[in-house]
Amino acid sequence: AKAALAYADDHRGQFPWASRRVNGETVCWDFVTAKDGSVRPGEMWNGYGIASVMQCPAFAGGKANWKNNPYTGYNYNCSYIGKVEGDPAKRKSPARIAEVRDPARTALFGDGQYGGGANKFMRAPVREVAFDASGKSIRLAGTQGFRHRGKTNVAFCDGHVESLAQPYQYGGEEGFTAQDCGFLSPDNRLYSLEK
């Protein structure tokens, strides 16, 4: 969380993009994939070369969902904080620190996991066209892994981290969406900028 906040401080209060194309490269918050397929630390790390912090120890050996990503296990709130270029939502860029009404209750990063492995883009369970217009299948691929003794770790926008034990399904029911995977809340309350 500190790296994202430091990035925002250096970029006029704006959080990093979740994913976008720049000069033929795919620039993501965690890694940049060059035209030749090589991978280097992403937008938030600004070349510091500390990519191994992107590996969740409890997900070591787990399947990454992006080819060539050397480390995996965490995801970034792209429904409200970061922005995936090409998502048809009305918002056109990542959020700014000043837009987060309740930083202590707005998820920034989490233990990313869905039925097919890791995911790096955290999604809120309910579609809100102004912020994230992705459909159900994309949302289900942006859930959290409850892999720490039945809990998932979440870093919030104020920098604190919590372990949450209650997963939610798409549609708000309690329970897992896939084995050990679920949303942080039955609605968008733990993802949203406004409370």
PDB file of C-alpha atoms in Angstrom:
ATOM      1  CA  ALA A   1       0.000   0.000   0.000  1.00  0.00           C
ATOM      2  CA  LYS A   2       2.863   2.357   0.799  1.00  0.00           C
ATOM      3  CA  ALA A   3       4.265   1.970  -2.724  1.00  0.00           C
ATOM      4  CA  ALA A   4       0.906   2.906  -4.302  1.00  0.00           C
ATOM      5  CA  LEU A   5       0.535   5.915  -2.009  1.00  0.00           C
ATOM      6  CA  ALA A   6       4.114   7.025  -2.750  1.00  0.00           C
ATOM      7  CA  TYR A   7       3.414   6.628  -6.472  1.00  0.00           C
ATOM      8  CA  ALA A   8       0.283   8.773  -6.123  1.00  0.00           C
ATOM      9  CA  ASP A   9       2.220  11.426  -4.212  1.00  0.00           C
ATOM     10  CA  ASP A  10       4.698  11.576  -7.112  1.00  0.00           C
ATOM     11  CA  HIS A  11       1.890  11.744  -9.713  1.00  0.00           C
ATOM     12  CA  ARG A  12      -0.287  14.622  -8.497  1.00  0.00           C
ATOM     13  CA  GLY A  13      -2.372  12.384  -6.265  1.00  0.00           C
ATOM     14  CA  GLN A  14      -3.283   9.818  -8.940  1.00  0.00           C
ATOM     15  CA  PHE A  15      -2.963   6.099  -8.250  1.00  0.00           C
ATOM     16  CA  PRO A  16      -1.174   3.903 -10.828  1.00  0.00           C
ATOM     17  CA  TRP A  17      -2.975   2.442 -13.798  1.00  0.00           C
ATOM     18  CA  ALA A  18      -3.942  -1.198 -13.409  1.00  0.00           C
ATOM     19  CA  SER A  19      -3.088  -1.856 -17.073  1.00  0.00           C
ATOM     20  CA  ARG A  20      -2.522   0.176 -20.221  1.00  0.00           C
ATOM     21  CA  ARG A  21      -0.551   0.131 -23.471  1.00  0.00           C
ATOM     22  CA  VAL A  22       2.381   2.536 -23.825  1.00  0.00           C
ATOM     23  CA  ASN A  23       4.635   2.504 -26.899  1.00  0.00           C
ATOM     24  CA  GLY A  24       3.727  -1.104 -27.682  1.00  0.00           C
ATOM     25  CA  GLU A  25       4.361  -2.341 -24.144  1.00  0.00           C
ATOM     26  CA  THR A  26       1.759  -3.584 -21.680  1.00  0.00           C
ATOM     27  CA  VAL A  27       2.290  -1.480 -18.575  1.00  0.00           C
ATOM     28  CA  CYS A  28       0.640  -2.898 -15.470  1.00  0.00           C
ATOM     29  CA  TRP A  29       0.836  -1.913 -11.828  1.00  0.00           C
ATOM     30  CA  ASP A  30       3.041  -4.921 -11.048  1.00  0.00           C
ATOM     31  CA  PHE A  31       4.986  -5.712 -14.233  1.00  0.00           C
ATOM     32  CA  VAL A  32       5.696  -4.287 -17.684  1.00  0.00           C
ATOM     33  CA  THR A  33       5.704  -6.714 -20.608  1.00  0.00           C
ATOM     34  CA  ALA A  34       7.900  -5.425 -23.433  1.00  0.00           C
ATOM     35  CA  LYS A  35       7.276  -6.025 -27.137  1.00  0.00           C
ATOM     36  CA  ASP A  36       9.765  -8.917 -27.066  1.00  0.00           C
ATOM     37  CA  GLY A  37       7.912 -10.609 -24.173  1.00  0.00           C
ATOM     38  CA  SER A  38      10.490  -9.766 -21.519  1.00  0.00           C
ATOM     39  CA  VAL A  39       9.179  -8.644 -18.136  1.00  0.00           C
ATOM     40  CA  ARG A  40      10.437  -5.973 -15.738  1.00  0.00           C
ATOM     41  CA  PRO A  41       9.036  -4.319 -12.588  1.00  0.00           C
ATOM     42  CA  GLY A  42       5.854  -2.372 -13.263  1.00  0.00           C
ATOM     43  CA  GLU A  43       4.626   1.172 -13.025  1.00  0.00           C
ATOM     44  CA  MET A  44       4.481   1.347  -9.249  1.00  0.00           C
ATOM     45  CA  TRP A  45       7.990   0.035  -8.677  1.00  0.00           C
ATOM     46  CA  ASN A  46       9.594   2.523 -11.093  1.00  0.00           C
ATOM     47  CA  GLY A  47      12.604   0.328 -11.787  1.00  0.00           C
ATOM     48  CA  TYR A  48      13.551  -0.345  -8.171  1.00  0.00           C
ATOM     49  CA  GLY A  49      14.010  -4.027  -9.051  1.00  0.00           C
ATOM     50  CA  ILE A  50      12.114  -5.438  -6.077  1.00  0.00           C
ATOM     51  CA  ALA A  51       9.708  -7.562  -8.077  1.00  0.00           C
ATOM     52  CA  SER A  52       9.934 -10.494  -5.650  1.00  0.00           C
ATOM     53  CA  VAL A  53       7.683  -8.600  -3.220  1.00  0.00           C
ATOM     54  CA  MET A  54       4.910  -9.498  -5.679  1.00  0.00           C
ATOM     55  CA  GLN A  55       5.083 -13.155  -4.621  1.00  0.00           C
ATOM     56  CA  CYS A  56       2.654 -14.156  -1.902  1.00  0.00           C
ATOM     57  CA  PRO A  57       4.488 -16.787   0.192  1.00  0.00           C
ATOM     58  CA  ALA A  58       1.251 -18.747   0.610  1.00  0.00           C
ATOM     59  CA  PHE A  59       0.816 -18.872  -3.179  1.00  0.00           C
ATOM     60  CA  ALA A  60       4.360 -19.987  -4.050  1.00  0.00           C
ATOM     61  CA  GLY A  61       4.192 -22.299  -7.038  1.00  0.00           C
ATOM     62  CA  GLY A  62       0.662 -21.125  -7.792  1.00  0.00           C
ATOM     63  CA  LYS A  63      -0.385 -20.511 -11.373  1.00  0.00           C
ATOM     64  CA  ALA A  64      -0.058 -16.923 -12.657  1.00  0.00           C
ATOM     65  CA  ASN A  65      -2.710 -15.722 -15.065  1.00  0.00           C
ATOM     66  CA  TRP A  66      -0.289 -13.618 -17.135  1.00  0.00           C
ATOM     67  CA  LYS A  67       2.341 -15.395 -19.195  1.00  0.00           C
ATOM     68  CA  ASN A  68       5.915 -14.559 -18.181  1.00  0.00           C
ATOM     69  CA  ASN A  69       5.003 -12.931 -14.844  1.00  0.00           C
ATOM     70  CA  PRO A  70       7.706 -14.272 -12.524  1.00  0.00           C
ATOM     71  CA  TYR A  71       5.801 -13.634  -9.287  1.00  0.00           C
ATOM     72  CA  THR A  72       2.149 -13.735  -8.408  1.00  0.00           C
ATOM     73  CA  GLY A  73      -0.440 -13.786  -5.677  1.00  0.00           C
ATOM     74  CA  TYR A  74      -1.662 -10.221  -5.190  1.00  0.00           C
ATOM     75  CA  ASN A  75      -4.274  -8.101  -6.932  1.00  0.00           C
ATOM     76  CA  TYR A  76      -5.009  -4.370  -7.213  1.00  0.00           C
ATOM     77  CA  ASN A  77      -8.461  -2.763  -6.949  1.00  0.00           C
ATOM     78  CA  CYS A  78      -9.097  -1.886 -10.579  1.00  0.00           C
ATOM     79  CA  SER A  79     -12.848  -1.440 -10.147  1.00  0.00           C
ATOM     80  CA  TYR A  80     -12.415   1.870  -8.325  1.00  0.00           C
ATOM     81  CA  ILE A  81      -8.730   2.706  -7.726  1.00  0.00           C
ATOM     82  CA  GLY A  82      -6.682   1.614 -10.746  1.00  0.00           C
ATOM     83  CA  LYS A  83      -8.065   1.606 -14.271  1.00  0.00           C
ATOM     84  CA  VAL A  84      -7.780  -1.071 -16.944  1.00  0.00           C
ATOM     85  CA  GLU A  85      -7.404   0.705 -20.278  1.00  0.00           C
ATOM     86  CA  GLY A  86     -10.159  -0.370 -22.635  1.00  0.00           C
ATOM     87  CA  ASP A  87     -12.782  -1.005 -19.955  1.00  0.00           C
ATOM     88  CA  PRO A  88     -15.885   0.819 -21.243  1.00  0.00           C
ATOM     89  CA  ALA A  89     -16.613   2.495 -17.894  1.00  0.00           C
ATOM     90  CA  LYS A  90     -17.280   6.230 -17.888  1.00  0.00           C
ATOM     91  CA  ARG A  91     -14.178   6.996 -15.840  1.00  0.00           C
ATOM     92  CA  LYS A  92     -11.117   7.352 -18.038  1.00  0.00           C
ATOM     93  CA  SER A  93      -8.213   7.284 -15.572  1.00  0.00           C
ATOM     94  CA  PRO A  94      -7.209   5.929 -12.145  1.00  0.00           C
ATOM     95  CA  ALA A  95      -8.640   7.481  -8.988  1.00  0.00           C
ATOM     96  CA  ARG A  96      -6.933  10.216  -7.029  1.00  0.00           C
ATOM     97  CA  ILE A  97      -6.170   9.993  -3.311  1.00  0.00           C
ATOM     98  CA  ALA A  98      -8.602  12.864  -2.617  1.00  0.00           C
ATOM     99  CA  GLU A  99     -11.482  10.877  -4.183  1.00  0.00           C
ATOM    100  CA  VAL A 100     -11.249   8.075  -1.610  1.00  0.00           C
ATOM    101  CA  ARG A 101     -13.859   9.093   0.987  1.00  0.00           C
ATOM    102  CA  ASP A 102     -12.996   6.423   3.569  1.00  0.00           C
ATOM    103  CA  PRO A 103      -9.424   5.170   3.031  1.00  0.00           C
ATOM    104  CA  ALA A 104      -9.668   2.817   6.036  1.00  0.00           C
ATOM    105  CA  ARG A 105     -12.575   0.943   4.366  1.00  0.00           C
ATOM    106  CA  THR A 106     -11.470   1.008   0.704  1.00  0.00           C
ATOM    107  CA  ALA A 107      -9.461  -2.012  -0.474  1.00  0.00           C
ATOM    108  CA  LEU A 108      -6.286  -1.251  -2.400  1.00  0.00           C
ATOM    109  CA  PHE A 109      -4.552  -4.661  -2.660  1.00  0.00           C
ATOM    110  CA  GLY A 110      -5.443  -8.199  -1.706  1.00  0.00           C
ATOM    111  CA  ASP A 111      -4.636 -11.873  -2.066  1.00  0.00           C
ATOM    112  CA  GLY A 112      -5.714 -12.352  -5.676  1.00  0.00           C
ATOM    113  CA  GLN A 113      -7.112 -15.739  -6.649  1.00  0.00           C
ATOM    114  CA  TYR A 114      -9.922 -17.288  -8.680  1.00  0.00           C
ATOM    115  CA  GLY A 115     -10.749 -20.789  -9.879  1.00  0.00           C
ATOM    116  CA  GLY A 116      -8.040 -20.671 -12.572  1.00  0.00           C
ATOM    117  CA  GLY A 117      -5.143 -19.433 -10.421  1.00  0.00           C
ATOM    118  CA  ALA A 118      -3.919 -15.995  -9.447  1.00  0.00           C
ATOM    119  CA  ASN A 119      -5.377 -12.738 -10.692  1.00  0.00           C
ATOM    120  CA  LYS A 120      -3.820  -9.300 -10.598  1.00  0.00           C
ATOM    121  CA  PHE A 121      -6.955  -7.211 -11.056  1.00  0.00           C
ATOM    122  CA  MET A 122      -9.278  -7.080  -8.037  1.00  0.00           C
ATOM    123  CA  ARG A 123     -12.917  -6.612  -9.048  1.00  0.00           C
ATOM    124  CA  ALA A 124     -15.917  -5.486  -7.040  1.00  0.00           C
ATOM    125  CA  PRO A 125     -18.876  -7.895  -7.121  1.00  0.00           C
ATOM    126  CA  VAL A 126     -21.468  -5.476  -8.559  1.00  0.00           C
ATOM    127  CA  ARG A 127     -21.164  -3.820 -11.974  1.00  0.00           C
ATOM    128  CA  GLU A 128     -21.177  -0.024 -11.774  1.00  0.00           C
ATOM    129  CA  VAL A 129     -20.861   1.469 -15.264  1.00  0.00           C
ATOM    130  CA  ALA A 130     -19.384   4.744 -14.016  1.00  0.00           C
ATOM    131  CA  PHE A 131     -16.334   2.919 -12.625  1.00  0.00           C
ATOM    132  CA  ASP A 132     -16.045  -0.666 -13.919  1.00  0.00           C
ATOM    133  CA  ALA A 133     -18.301  -1.931 -16.684  1.00  0.00           C
ATOM    134  CA  SER A 134     -16.888  -5.468 -16.812  1.00  0.00           C
ATOM    135  CA  GLY A 135     -19.305  -8.377 -16.858  1.00  0.00           C
ATOM    136  CA  LYS A 136     -19.860 -11.286 -14.492  1.00  0.00           C
ATOM    137  CA  SER A 137     -17.102 -13.563 -15.854  1.00  0.00           C
ATOM    138  CA  ILE A 138     -14.469 -10.819 -15.488  1.00  0.00           C
ATOM    139  CA  ARG A 139     -15.677 -10.032 -11.964  1.00  0.00           C
ATOM    140  CA  LEU A 140     -15.486 -13.695 -10.966  1.00  0.00           C
ATOM    141  CA  ALA A 141     -11.884 -13.736 -12.231  1.00  0.00           C
ATOM    142  CA  GLY A 142     -11.048 -10.836  -9.873  1.00  0.00           C
ATOM    143  CA  THR A 143     -11.853 -12.426  -6.516  1.00  0.00           C
ATOM    144  CA  GLN A 144      -9.729 -12.920  -3.417  1.00  0.00           C
ATOM    145  CA  GLY A 145      -8.009 -16.078  -2.199  1.00  0.00           C
ATOM    146  CA  PHE A 146      -8.918 -17.100   1.354  1.00  0.00           C
ATOM    147  CA  ARG A 147      -5.675 -19.068   1.637  1.00  0.00           C
ATOM    148  CA  HIS A 148      -4.369 -17.942   5.029  1.00  0.00           C
ATOM    149  CA  ARG A 149      -6.099 -20.387   7.380  1.00  0.00           C
ATOM    150  CA  GLY A 150      -9.414 -19.532   5.754  1.00  0.00           C
ATOM    151  CA  LYS A 151      -8.756 -15.790   5.624  1.00  0.00           C
ATOM    152  CA  THR A 152      -7.678 -13.287   2.988  1.00  0.00           C
ATOM    153  CA  ASN A 153      -5.391 -10.323   3.608  1.00  0.00           C
ATOM    154  CA  VAL A 154      -6.397  -6.885   2.382  1.00  0.00           C
ATOM    155  CA  ALA A 155      -4.340  -3.675   2.317  1.00  0.00           C
ATOM    156  CA  PHE A 156      -6.569  -0.610   2.515  1.00  0.00           C
ATOM    157  CA  CYS A 157      -5.990   2.875   1.092  1.00  0.00           C
ATOM    158  CA  ASP A 158      -4.885   4.245   4.473  1.00  0.00           C
ATOM    159  CA  GLY A 159      -2.061   1.670   4.541  1.00  0.00           C
ATOM    160  CA  HIS A 160      -3.387  -0.715   7.198  1.00  0.00           C
ATOM    161  CA  VAL A 161      -3.902  -4.435   6.532  1.00  0.00           C
ATOM    162  CA  GLU A 162      -6.700  -6.703   7.757  1.00  0.00           C
ATOM    163  CA  SER A 163      -7.391 -10.430   7.521  1.00  0.00           C
ATOM    164  CA  LEU A 164     -11.015 -11.081   6.556  1.00  0.00           C
ATOM    165  CA  ALA A 165     -12.682 -14.453   7.061  1.00  0.00           C
ATOM    166  CA  GLN A 166     -16.076 -14.098   5.346  1.00  0.00           C
ATOM    167  CA  PRO A 167     -16.111 -14.654   1.563  1.00  0.00           C
ATOM    168  CA  TYR A 168     -19.056 -13.596  -0.600  1.00  0.00           C
ATOM    169  CA  GLN A 169     -20.326 -14.951  -3.887  1.00  0.00           C
ATOM    170  CA  TYR A 170     -21.340 -12.982  -6.959  1.00  0.00           C
ATOM    171  CA  GLY A 171     -24.795 -11.672  -6.078  1.00  0.00           C
ATOM    172  CA  GLY A 172     -24.097 -11.232  -2.367  1.00  0.00           C
ATOM    173  CA  GLU A 173     -24.609 -14.700  -0.897  1.00  0.00           C
ATOM    174  CA  GLU A 174     -22.137 -15.851   1.747  1.00  0.00           C
ATOM    175  CA  GLY A 175     -19.679 -18.508   0.592  1.00  0.00           C
ATOM    176  CA  PHE A 176     -17.005 -19.183  -2.003  1.00  0.00           C
ATOM    177  CA  THR A 177     -17.284 -18.462  -5.748  1.00  0.00           C
ATOM    178  CA  ALA A 178     -14.692 -21.190  -6.395  1.00  0.00           C
ATOM    179  CA  GLN A 179     -12.642 -23.264  -3.950  1.00  0.00           C
ATOM    180  CA  ASP A 180     -11.184 -20.838  -1.359  1.00  0.00           C
ATOM    181  CA  CYS A 181     -12.141 -17.780  -3.472  1.00  0.00           C
ATOM    182  CA  GLY A 182     -14.666 -15.010  -2.941  1.00  0.00           C
ATOM    183  CA  PHE A 183     -15.414 -11.295  -2.783  1.00  0.00           C
ATOM    184  CA  LEU A 184     -14.605  -9.098   0.227  1.00  0.00           C
ATOM    185  CA  SER A 185     -18.168  -7.870   0.714  1.00  0.00           C
ATOM    186  CA  PRO A 186     -21.648  -8.747  -0.600  1.00  0.00           C
ATOM    187  CA  ASP A 187     -21.759  -5.413  -2.438  1.00  0.00           C
ATOM    188  CA  ASN A 188     -19.145  -2.838  -3.469  1.00  0.00           C
ATOM    189  CA  ARG A 189     -18.754  -1.216  -0.031  1.00  0.00           C
ATOM    190  CA  LEU A 190     -15.147  -2.398   0.573  1.00  0.00           C
ATOM    191  CA  TYR A 191     -14.065  -1.490  -2.964  1.00  0.00           C
ATOM    192  CA  SER A 192     -15.884   1.786  -3.666  1.00  0.00           C
ATOM    193  CA  LEU A 193     -14.555   5.339  -3.387  1.00  0.00           C
ATOM    194  CA  GLU A 194     -17.802   6.579  -1.858  1.00  0.00           C
ATOM    195  CA  LYS A 195     -19.322   5.182   1.322  1.00  0.00           C
TER     196      LYS A 195
END
